[in-house]
mmCIF file of C-alpha atoms and ligand atoms in Angstrom:
data_model
loop_
_atom_site.group_PDB
_atom_site.id
_atom_site.type_symbol
_atom_site.label_atom_id
_atom_site.label_comp_id
_atom_site.label_asym_id
_atom_site.label_seq_id
_atom_site.Cartn_x
_atom_site.Cartn_y
_atom_site.Cartn_z
ATOM 1 C CA MET A 1 0.000 0.000 0.000
ATOM 2 C CA HIS A 2 1.729 3.187 -1.080
ATOM 3 C CA GLU A 3 -0.142 5.308 1.466
ATOM 4 C CA MET A 4 2.017 3.644 4.130
ATOM 5 C CA SER A 5 5.233 4.930 2.583
ATOM 6 C CA LEU A 6 3.648 8.365 2.157
ATOM 7 C CA ALA A 7 2.713 8.332 5.837
ATOM 8 C CA GLU A 8 6.287 7.415 6.759
ATOM 9 C CA GLY A 9 7.562 10.251 4.600
ATOM 10 C CA ILE A 10 5.225 12.655 6.364
ATOM 11 C CA ARG A 11 6.420 11.424 9.733
ATOM 12 C CA SER A 12 10.057 12.099 8.894
ATOM 13 C CA ILE A 13 9.223 15.609 7.629
ATOM 14 C CA VAL A 14 7.276 16.303 10.810
ATOM 15 C CA GLU A 15 9.976 14.879 13.070
ATOM 16 C CA ASP A 16 12.759 16.795 11.339
ATOM 17 C CA SER A 17 10.817 20.004 11.612
ATOM 18 C CA ALA A 18 9.942 19.508 15.272
ATOM 19 C CA HIS A 19 13.553 18.657 16.000
ATOM 20 C CA SER A 20 14.958 21.711 14.249
ATOM 21 C CA HIS A 21 12.514 23.929 16.127
ATOM 22 C CA ASP A 22 13.349 22.268 19.395
ATOM 23 C CA SER A 23 9.760 21.223 19.886
ATOM 24 C CA SER A 24 8.708 17.946 21.393
ATOM 25 C CA ARG A 25 5.131 18.020 20.278
ATOM 26 C CA VAL A 26 3.275 18.744 17.088
ATOM 27 C CA GLU A 27 -0.238 20.090 17.437
ATOM 28 C CA ARG A 28 -1.400 20.144 13.870
ATOM 29 C CA VAL A 29 -0.322 18.886 10.499
ATOM 30 C CA VAL A 30 -1.931 20.303 7.373
ATOM 31 C CA LEU A 31 -1.564 18.191 4.264
ATOM 32 C CA GLU A 32 -2.452 19.212 0.768
ATOM 33 C CA ILE A 33 -3.553 16.326 -1.353
ATOM 34 C CA GLY A 34 -4.168 16.844 -5.021
ATOM 35 C CA ALA A 35 -7.184 15.187 -6.589
ATOM 36 C CA LEU A 36 -4.829 13.718 -9.189
ATOM 37 C CA ALA A 37 -2.201 12.530 -6.723
ATOM 38 C CA ALA A 38 -3.658 9.018 -6.548
ATOM 39 C CA VAL A 39 -3.761 9.115 -2.773
ATOM 40 C CA GLU A 40 -6.569 7.356 -0.976
ATOM 41 C CA VAL A 41 -7.360 9.857 1.768
ATOM 42 C CA GLU A 42 -9.009 7.415 4.152
ATOM 43 C CA ALA A 43 -6.164 4.930 3.725
ATOM 44 C CA LEU A 44 -3.645 7.695 4.343
ATOM 45 C CA ARG A 45 -5.431 8.779 7.518
ATOM 46 C CA PHE A 46 -5.354 5.232 8.769
ATOM 47 C CA CYS A 47 -1.657 4.838 7.958
ATOM 48 C CA LEU A 48 -0.810 8.141 9.650
ATOM 49 C CA GLU A 49 -2.581 7.004 12.768
ATOM 50 C CA VAL A 50 -0.394 3.901 12.867
ATOM 51 C CA VAL A 51 2.840 5.605 11.845
ATOM 52 C CA LEU A 52 2.548 8.649 14.125
ATOM 53 C CA ARG A 53 1.895 6.591 17.226
ATOM 54 C CA ASP A 54 4.682 7.239 19.744
ATOM 55 C CA SER A 55 6.056 10.078 17.641
ATOM 56 C CA VAL A 56 6.126 13.832 18.294
ATOM 57 C CA ALA A 57 2.890 14.046 16.320
ATOM 58 C CA GLU A 58 1.071 11.362 18.237
ATOM 59 C CA SER A 59 -1.713 13.682 19.339
ATOM 60 C CA ALA A 60 -1.567 16.020 16.376
ATOM 61 C CA GLU A 61 -4.693 16.971 14.533
ATOM 62 C CA ILE A 62 -4.360 15.897 10.912
ATOM 63 C CA VAL A 63 -6.010 18.314 8.519
ATOM 64 C CA ILE A 64 -6.328 17.230 4.925
ATOM 65 C CA ASP A 65 -6.879 19.962 2.415
ATOM 66 C CA PRO A 66 -7.877 18.615 -0.976
ATOM 67 C CA VAL A 67 -6.520 20.425 -3.996
ATOM 68 C CA PRO A 68 -8.701 20.203 -7.099
ATOM 69 C CA GLY A 69 -7.260 18.733 -10.254
ATOM 70 C CA GLN A 70 -6.408 21.011 -13.134
ATOM 71 C CA GLY A 71 -5.340 20.371 -16.657
ATOM 72 C CA TRP A 72 -4.335 22.217 -19.763
ATOM 73 C CA CYS A 73 -6.567 21.460 -22.736
ATOM 74 C CA MET A 74 -4.585 21.741 -25.945
ATOM 75 C CA GLN A 75 -7.742 22.075 -28.032
ATOM 76 C CA CYS A 76 -9.237 24.916 -26.004
ATOM 77 C CA ALA A 77 -5.880 26.364 -24.968
ATOM 78 C CA LEU A 78 -7.394 26.740 -21.539
ATOM 79 C CA THR A 79 -6.812 25.535 -18.023
ATOM 80 C CA VAL A 80 -9.765 23.323 -17.156
ATOM 81 C CA PRO A 81 -10.855 21.534 -13.979
ATOM 82 C CA ILE A 82 -10.524 17.756 -14.105
ATOM 83 C CA ALA A 83 -11.560 15.277 -11.457
ATOM 84 C CA GLN A 84 -9.223 12.475 -12.462
ATOM 85 C CA LEU A 85 -6.133 11.886 -14.521
ATOM 86 C CA TYR A 86 -6.949 11.244 -18.176
ATOM 87 C CA ASP A 87 -10.378 12.807 -17.860
ATOM 88 C CA PRO A 88 -11.560 14.551 -21.000
ATOM 89 C CA CYS A 89 -11.828 18.322 -21.217
ATOM 90 C CA PRO A 90 -15.197 19.450 -19.799
ATOM 91 C CA HIS A 91 -15.571 22.014 -22.597
ATOM 92 C CA CYS A 92 -14.693 20.179 -25.797
ATOM 93 C CA GLY A 93 -14.444 16.534 -24.700
ATOM 94 C CA SER A 94 -10.879 16.228 -25.969
ATOM 95 C CA TYR A 95 -8.566 13.800 -24.221
ATOM 96 C CA GLN A 96 -5.567 15.987 -24.976
ATOM 97 C CA VAL A 97 -5.527 17.367 -21.474
ATOM 98 C CA GLN A 98 -2.283 17.597 -19.613
ATOM 99 C CA ALA A 99 -2.488 17.568 -15.837
ATOM 100 C CA THR A 100 -1.031 20.787 -14.450
ATOM 101 C CA GLY A 101 -2.361 21.025 -10.915
ATOM 102 C CA GLY A 102 -3.480 18.831 -8.068
ATOM 103 C CA THR A 103 -0.966 16.121 -8.877
ATOM 104 C CA GLU A 104 1.028 16.364 -5.684
ATOM 105 C CA MET A 105 0.792 15.728 -2.030
ATOM 106 C CA ARG A 106 2.712 17.888 0.403
ATOM 107 C CA VAL A 107 2.928 18.980 3.987
ATOM 108 C CA ARG A 108 1.726 22.573 3.848
ATOM 109 C CA GLU A 109 1.777 23.565 7.457
ATOM 110 C CA LEU A 110 2.933 22.303 10.799
ATOM 111 C CA MET A 111 1.854 23.737 14.081
ATOM 112 C CA LEU A 112 4.347 22.947 16.773
ATOM 113 C CA ALA A 113 3.524 23.172 20.424
ATOM 114 C CA ALA A 114 4.768 26.439 21.824
ATOM 115 C CA THR A 115 8.247 26.336 23.218
ATOM 116 C CA HIS A 116 9.855 29.150 25.148
ATOM 117 C CA ASP A 117 12.040 31.531 23.179
ATOM 118 C CA GLN A 118 10.395 30.718 19.921
ATOM 119 C CA PRO A 119 12.297 32.489 17.168
ATOM 120 C CA GLU A 120 10.492 35.066 15.084
ATOM 121 C CA HIS A 121 9.651 34.002 11.565
HETATM 122 ZN ZN1 ZN B 201 -11.044 21.521 -24.354
#
């Protein structure tokens, strides 16, 4: 299941960040998941629950922010919304649509528990 390796990747990002900010607890993790990223959100949530157990993010709230899919239709020369990879253009029905947005998953934001002497950003 590739969600498990994604969850492990997220854990190492979160742990590195907490470590470099001298924080021992993560309060919130905001993930952006593109509609075209082929990530099963429920599976990922489950994997994160397993993977983050006993980590700095054990009690962190996991917020998943879906990013809509976008593609470039060569026929219309327009950016069009698409729900899935290889979907046709909603305007002209052409399959010559190149995915341009919503293809990635990333950690957008981490909220670390307040530590004293927190540096200014
Ligand atoms: Zn089109």
